[in-house]
Amino acid sequence: AQDDIVGVSVPATEHSVMCMGSEENEIDTFRRLICELYPAGVVSIVSDTWDFWRVITEFSQTLKAEIPLFDKNKFVDCIDFALNLTKNNGAFLPELKTSFKNAGVNLVVLPNLKNSGINGATKKVNGRVLIFVNDRRHYEDTFWFTLFHEIGHVISGSLGVTTDKESYADEYARNMLIPEERYIDFILHCSSFSEKNIRKFADSIDR
């Protein structure tokens, strides 16, 4: 019973938070909250600190225009960029998020919700795509496979709750991360599946 969820809430601000950036920089405070910290889901923002009307008529339209619509061609280039980051263990996430955002895709990494059994999800909202990936088990291989699984859903257009494209998304992730022909060749010709040989193979495919 102690592991059961007894209540939930949403990220929220208060007047003291909204005052921190000063009145003249208020839009930057909104920008950080909406575009950087909470680009998906629900966030409750106090909006009447100085000029509520300006917030809903000016800030909202300005920030909406700053987030590009989903561009599949640009996103394909982002996928190649993402593959090049798989060996960058420490600082890949900010670069990855920026790259995706330029193609109209918001990448959101969430803490794992215990017993949810979910590693990731996709959604399309107002012409923009959201990819959610959690930090379940904190394993790099889990993160990258989940990310490319969700990318497979985006590429195939099967966003949201789906069941018919799961096998396709799994195969897409598997072949993008480890090209099938290279993997088969490795399996057939490797004399020993030692850590040294596995690392050598990973280097040969730039992973």
mmCIF file of C-alpha atoms in Angstrom:
data_model
loop_
_atom_site.group_PDB
_atom_site.id
_atom_site.type_symbol
_atom_site.label_atom_id
_atom_site.label_comp_id
_atom_site.label_asym_id
_atom_site.label_seq_id
_atom_site.Cartn_x
_atom_site.Cartn_y
_atom_site.Cartn_z
ATOM 1 C CA ALA A 1 0.000 0.000 0.000
ATOM 2 C CA GLN A 2 2.893 2.361 0.683
ATOM 3 C CA ASP A 3 3.820 2.316 -3.029
ATOM 4 C CA ASP A 4 0.336 3.352 -4.184
ATOM 5 C CA ILE A 5 -0.220 6.831 -5.583
ATOM 6 C CA VAL A 6 -2.430 8.785 -3.191
ATOM 7 C CA GLY A 7 -2.374 12.142 -4.933
ATOM 8 C CA VAL A 8 -0.924 14.039 -7.852
ATOM 9 C CA SER A 9 -0.370 17.674 -8.759
ATOM 10 C CA VAL A 10 1.103 19.781 -11.559
ATOM 11 C CA PRO A 11 4.121 22.108 -11.729
ATOM 12 C CA ALA A 12 3.009 25.556 -10.543
ATOM 13 C CA THR A 13 4.428 29.019 -9.895
ATOM 14 C CA GLU A 14 3.525 31.790 -7.480
ATOM 15 C CA HIS A 15 3.856 35.574 -7.574
ATOM 16 C CA SER A 16 7.297 35.559 -5.946
ATOM 17 C CA VAL A 17 8.631 33.297 -8.715
ATOM 18 C CA MET A 18 7.151 35.434 -11.492
ATOM 19 C CA CYS A 19 8.665 38.598 -9.963
ATOM 20 C CA MET A 20 12.217 37.262 -9.962
ATOM 21 C CA GLY A 21 12.943 38.189 -13.573
ATOM 22 C CA SER A 22 11.585 41.758 -13.217
ATOM 23 C CA GLU A 23 8.677 43.287 -15.131
ATOM 24 C CA GLU A 24 10.703 44.204 -18.204
ATOM 25 C CA ASN A 25 11.950 40.608 -18.540
ATOM 26 C CA GLU A 26 8.677 38.905 -17.637
ATOM 27 C CA ILE A 27 8.335 37.265 -21.048
ATOM 28 C CA ASP A 28 11.706 35.577 -20.520
ATOM 29 C CA THR A 29 10.350 34.021 -17.333
ATOM 30 C CA PHE A 30 7.358 32.685 -19.274
ATOM 31 C CA ARG A 31 9.680 31.523 -22.069
ATOM 32 C CA ARG A 32 11.826 29.496 -19.670
ATOM 33 C CA LEU A 33 8.803 27.910 -18.012
ATOM 34 C CA ILE A 34 6.882 27.089 -21.183
ATOM 35 C CA CYS A 35 9.595 26.447 -23.759
ATOM 36 C CA GLU A 36 12.399 24.976 -21.649
ATOM 37 C CA LEU A 37 11.206 23.531 -18.350
ATOM 38 C CA TYR A 38 7.672 22.355 -19.166
ATOM 39 C CA PRO A 39 7.194 22.191 -22.960
ATOM 40 C CA ALA A 40 4.628 19.400 -22.586
ATOM 41 C CA GLY A 41 1.779 18.547 -20.282
ATOM 42 C CA VAL A 42 0.274 20.966 -17.783
ATOM 43 C CA VAL A 43 1.957 23.819 -15.935
ATOM 44 C CA SER A 44 0.127 26.384 -13.802
ATOM 45 C CA ILE A 45 1.619 29.880 -14.158
ATOM 46 C CA VAL A 46 0.577 32.956 -12.203
ATOM 47 C CA SER A 47 -0.052 35.516 -14.953
ATOM 48 C CA ASP A 48 -1.421 38.619 -13.201
ATOM 49 C CA THR A 49 1.785 39.768 -11.492
ATOM 50 C CA TRP A 50 1.918 42.922 -13.623
ATOM 51 C CA ASP A 51 -0.294 42.891 -16.714
ATOM 52 C CA PHE A 52 -2.544 39.875 -17.252
ATOM 53 C CA TRP A 53 -3.977 41.255 -20.504
ATOM 54 C CA ARG A 54 -0.504 41.622 -21.984
ATOM 55 C CA VAL A 55 0.299 38.041 -21.043
ATOM 56 C CA ILE A 56 -2.709 36.551 -22.834
ATOM 57 C CA THR A 57 -2.650 38.831 -25.880
ATOM 58 C CA GLU A 58 1.075 39.431 -26.477
ATOM 59 C CA PHE A 59 3.254 36.927 -24.615
ATOM 60 C CA SER A 60 1.162 33.912 -25.564
ATOM 61 C CA GLN A 61 1.255 34.729 -29.269
ATOM 62 C CA THR A 62 4.964 35.558 -29.244
ATOM 63 C CA LEU A 63 5.916 32.322 -27.526
ATOM 64 C CA LYS A 64 3.645 30.244 -29.743
ATOM 65 C CA ALA A 65 5.365 31.655 -32.821
ATOM 66 C CA GLU A 66 8.793 30.760 -31.420
ATOM 67 C CA ILE A 67 8.015 27.036 -31.365
ATOM 68 C CA PRO A 68 8.240 25.727 -34.963
ATOM 69 C CA LEU A 69 5.745 23.319 -36.492
ATOM 70 C CA PHE A 70 6.792 19.727 -37.076
ATOM 71 C CA ASP A 71 8.960 19.355 -40.185
ATOM 72 C CA LYS A 72 9.556 15.714 -41.098
ATOM 73 C CA ASN A 73 12.430 16.469 -43.477
ATOM 74 C CA LYS A 74 14.274 18.455 -40.822
ATOM 75 C CA PHE A 75 13.559 15.741 -38.286
ATOM 76 C CA VAL A 76 15.209 13.107 -40.489
ATOM 77 C CA ASP A 77 18.412 15.170 -40.279
ATOM 78 C CA CYS A 78 17.974 15.321 -36.505
ATOM 79 C CA ILE A 79 17.859 11.527 -36.366
ATOM 80 C CA ASP A 80 21.287 11.267 -37.981
ATOM 81 C CA PHE A 81 22.549 13.853 -35.496
ATOM 82 C CA ALA A 82 21.102 11.837 -32.618
ATOM 83 C CA LEU A 83 22.973 8.728 -33.766
ATOM 84 C CA ASN A 84 26.217 10.680 -33.591
ATOM 85 C CA LEU A 85 25.492 11.507 -29.940
ATOM 86 C CA THR A 86 25.153 7.934 -28.696
ATOM 87 C CA LYS A 87 28.819 7.901 -27.617
ATOM 88 C CA ASN A 88 28.560 11.270 -25.869
ATOM 89 C CA ASN A 89 27.653 9.923 -22.445
ATOM 90 C CA GLY A 90 27.596 13.147 -20.463
ATOM 91 C CA ALA A 91 26.373 16.185 -22.358
ATOM 92 C CA PHE A 92 24.210 14.947 -25.220
ATOM 93 C CA LEU A 93 20.758 15.886 -23.904
ATOM 94 C CA PRO A 94 20.805 19.706 -24.350
ATOM 95 C CA GLU A 95 22.162 19.315 -27.900
ATOM 96 C CA LEU A 96 19.571 16.670 -28.680
ATOM 97 C CA LYS A 97 16.689 18.777 -27.364
ATOM 98 C CA THR A 98 17.807 21.832 -29.354
ATOM 99 C CA SER A 99 18.155 19.828 -32.549
ATOM 100 C CA PHE A 100 14.715 18.245 -32.164
ATOM 101 C CA LYS A 101 13.091 21.553 -31.248
ATOM 102 C CA ASN A 102 14.282 23.140 -34.502
ATOM 103 C CA ALA A 103 12.305 20.451 -36.331
ATOM 104 C CA GLY A 104 9.159 21.048 -34.272
ATOM 105 C CA VAL A 105 9.735 18.158 -31.855
ATOM 106 C CA ASN A 106 9.866 18.681 -28.096
ATOM 107 C CA LEU A 107 11.850 15.980 -26.310
ATOM 108 C CA VAL A 108 10.821 15.616 -22.673
ATOM 109 C CA VAL A 109 12.709 13.364 -20.242
ATOM 110 C CA LEU A 110 10.605 12.498 -17.224
ATOM 111 C CA PRO A 111 11.354 10.650 -13.981
ATOM 112 C CA ASN A 112 10.136 7.077 -14.034
ATOM 113 C CA LEU A 113 6.701 6.488 -12.525
ATOM 114 C CA LYS A 114 6.978 3.271 -10.536
ATOM 115 C CA ASN A 115 4.835 0.359 -11.746
ATOM 116 C CA SER A 116 3.769 2.262 -14.861
ATOM 117 C CA GLY A 117 5.545 -0.169 -17.175
ATOM 118 C CA ILE A 118 6.037 2.646 -19.706
ATOM 119 C CA ASN A 119 9.359 3.821 -21.105
ATOM 120 C CA GLY A 120 8.155 6.415 -23.609
ATOM 121 C CA ALA A 121 5.310 7.897 -25.621
ATOM 122 C CA THR A 122 4.559 10.283 -28.476
ATOM 123 C CA LYS A 123 1.861 12.860 -29.076
ATOM 124 C CA LYS A 124 1.053 15.559 -31.635
ATOM 125 C CA VAL A 125 -0.416 18.841 -30.410
ATOM 126 C CA ASN A 126 -1.220 21.842 -32.618
ATOM 127 C CA GLY A 127 1.134 20.753 -35.364
ATOM 128 C CA ARG A 128 4.017 20.053 -32.981
ATOM 129 C CA VAL A 129 5.303 16.666 -31.860
ATOM 130 C CA LEU A 130 6.091 15.634 -28.291
ATOM 131 C CA ILE A 131 8.379 12.712 -27.478
ATOM 132 C CA PHE A 132 8.368 11.554 -23.871
ATOM 133 C CA VAL A 133 11.141 9.312 -22.535
ATOM 134 C CA ASN A 134 11.590 8.410 -18.891
ATOM 135 C CA ASP A 135 14.756 7.612 -16.957
ATOM 136 C CA ARG A 136 13.693 4.090 -16.064
ATOM 137 C CA ARG A 137 16.615 2.031 -14.706
ATOM 138 C CA HIS A 138 19.046 4.830 -15.721
ATOM 139 C CA TYR A 139 20.599 2.601 -18.392
ATOM 140 C CA GLU A 140 21.929 4.253 -21.532
ATOM 141 C CA ASP A 141 20.894 1.366 -23.781
ATOM 142 C CA THR A 142 17.328 1.591 -22.447
ATOM 143 C CA PHE A 143 17.225 5.333 -23.065
ATOM 144 C CA TRP A 144 18.524 5.163 -26.640
ATOM 145 C CA PHE A 145 16.373 2.205 -27.634
ATOM 146 C CA THR A 146 13.284 3.880 -26.170
ATOM 147 C CA LEU A 147 14.102 7.155 -27.910
ATOM 148 C CA PHE A 148 14.537 5.517 -31.310
ATOM 149 C CA HIS A 149 11.432 3.401 -30.731
ATOM 150 C CA GLU A 150 9.440 6.608 -30.265
ATOM 151 C CA ILE A 151 11.205 8.188 -33.260
ATOM 152 C CA GLY A 152 9.973 5.189 -35.248
ATOM 153 C CA HIS A 153 6.414 6.081 -34.262
ATOM 154 C CA VAL A 154 6.962 9.688 -35.358
ATOM 155 C CA ILE A 155 8.418 8.655 -38.724
ATOM 156 C CA SER A 156 5.567 6.203 -39.364
ATOM 157 C CA GLY A 157 2.930 8.717 -38.252
ATOM 158 C CA SER A 158 1.624 6.404 -35.520
ATOM 159 C CA LEU A 159 1.626 8.889 -32.662
ATOM 160 C CA GLY A 160 -0.381 8.611 -29.482
ATOM 161 C CA VAL A 161 -1.736 5.345 -28.103
ATOM 162 C CA THR A 162 -1.158 2.639 -30.723
ATOM 163 C CA THR A 163 -0.770 -1.138 -30.790
ATOM 164 C CA ASP A 164 -0.378 -1.952 -34.493
ATOM 165 C CA LYS A 165 2.979 -0.198 -34.960
ATOM 166 C CA GLU A 166 4.864 -1.450 -31.897
ATOM 167 C CA SER A 167 6.713 -4.169 -33.811
ATOM 168 C CA TYR A 168 7.635 -1.685 -36.517
ATOM 169 C CA ALA A 169 8.953 0.802 -33.937
ATOM 170 C CA ASP A 170 11.004 -1.934 -32.243
ATOM 171 C CA GLU A 171 12.520 -3.009 -35.563
ATOM 172 C CA TYR A 172 13.191 0.605 -36.526
ATOM 173 C CA ALA A 173 15.066 1.253 -33.272
ATOM 174 C CA ARG A 174 17.022 -1.989 -33.526
ATOM 175 C CA ASN A 175 18.172 -1.385 -37.101
ATOM 176 C CA MET A 176 18.978 2.302 -36.592
ATOM 177 C CA LEU A 177 21.147 1.647 -33.553
ATOM 178 C CA ILE A 178 22.752 -1.556 -34.887
ATOM 179 C CA PRO A 179 22.470 -2.009 -38.680
ATOM 180 C CA GLU A 180 21.147 -5.519 -39.334
ATOM 181 C CA GLU A 181 23.771 -6.546 -41.898
ATOM 182 C CA ARG A 182 26.620 -5.434 -39.652
ATOM 183 C CA TYR A 183 25.109 -7.267 -36.672
ATOM 184 C CA ILE A 184 24.661 -10.521 -38.605
ATOM 185 C CA ASP A 185 28.237 -10.302 -39.890
ATOM 186 C CA PHE A 186 29.490 -9.773 -36.342
ATOM 187 C CA ILE A 187 27.521 -12.752 -35.011
ATOM 188 C CA LEU A 188 28.744 -15.047 -37.780
ATOM 189 C CA HIS A 189 32.409 -14.135 -37.699
ATOM 190 C CA CYS A 190 33.153 -13.179 -34.108
ATOM 191 C CA SER A 191 35.229 -15.862 -32.387
ATOM 192 C CA SER A 192 34.380 -14.707 -28.880
ATOM 193 C CA PHE A 193 31.698 -12.370 -27.547
ATOM 194 C CA SER A 194 34.040 -10.821 -25.050
ATOM 195 C CA GLU A 195 33.734 -7.269 -23.788
ATOM 196 C CA LYS A 196 36.756 -6.318 -25.892
ATOM 197 C CA ASN A 197 35.211 -7.658 -29.107
ATOM 198 C CA ILE A 198 31.828 -6.132 -28.361
ATOM 199 C CA ARG A 199 33.418 -2.726 -27.741
ATOM 200 C CA LYS A 200 35.430 -3.104 -30.951
ATOM 201 C CA PHE A 201 32.238 -3.844 -32.872
ATOM 202 C CA ALA A 202 30.482 -0.869 -31.274
ATOM 203 C CA ASP A 203 33.362 1.376 -32.341
ATOM 204 C CA SER A 204 33.184 0.004 -35.880
ATOM 205 C CA ILE A 205 29.556 1.135 -36.198
ATOM 206 C CA ASP A 206 30.257 4.377 -34.308
ATOM 207 C CA ARG A 207 28.096 3.570 -31.304
#
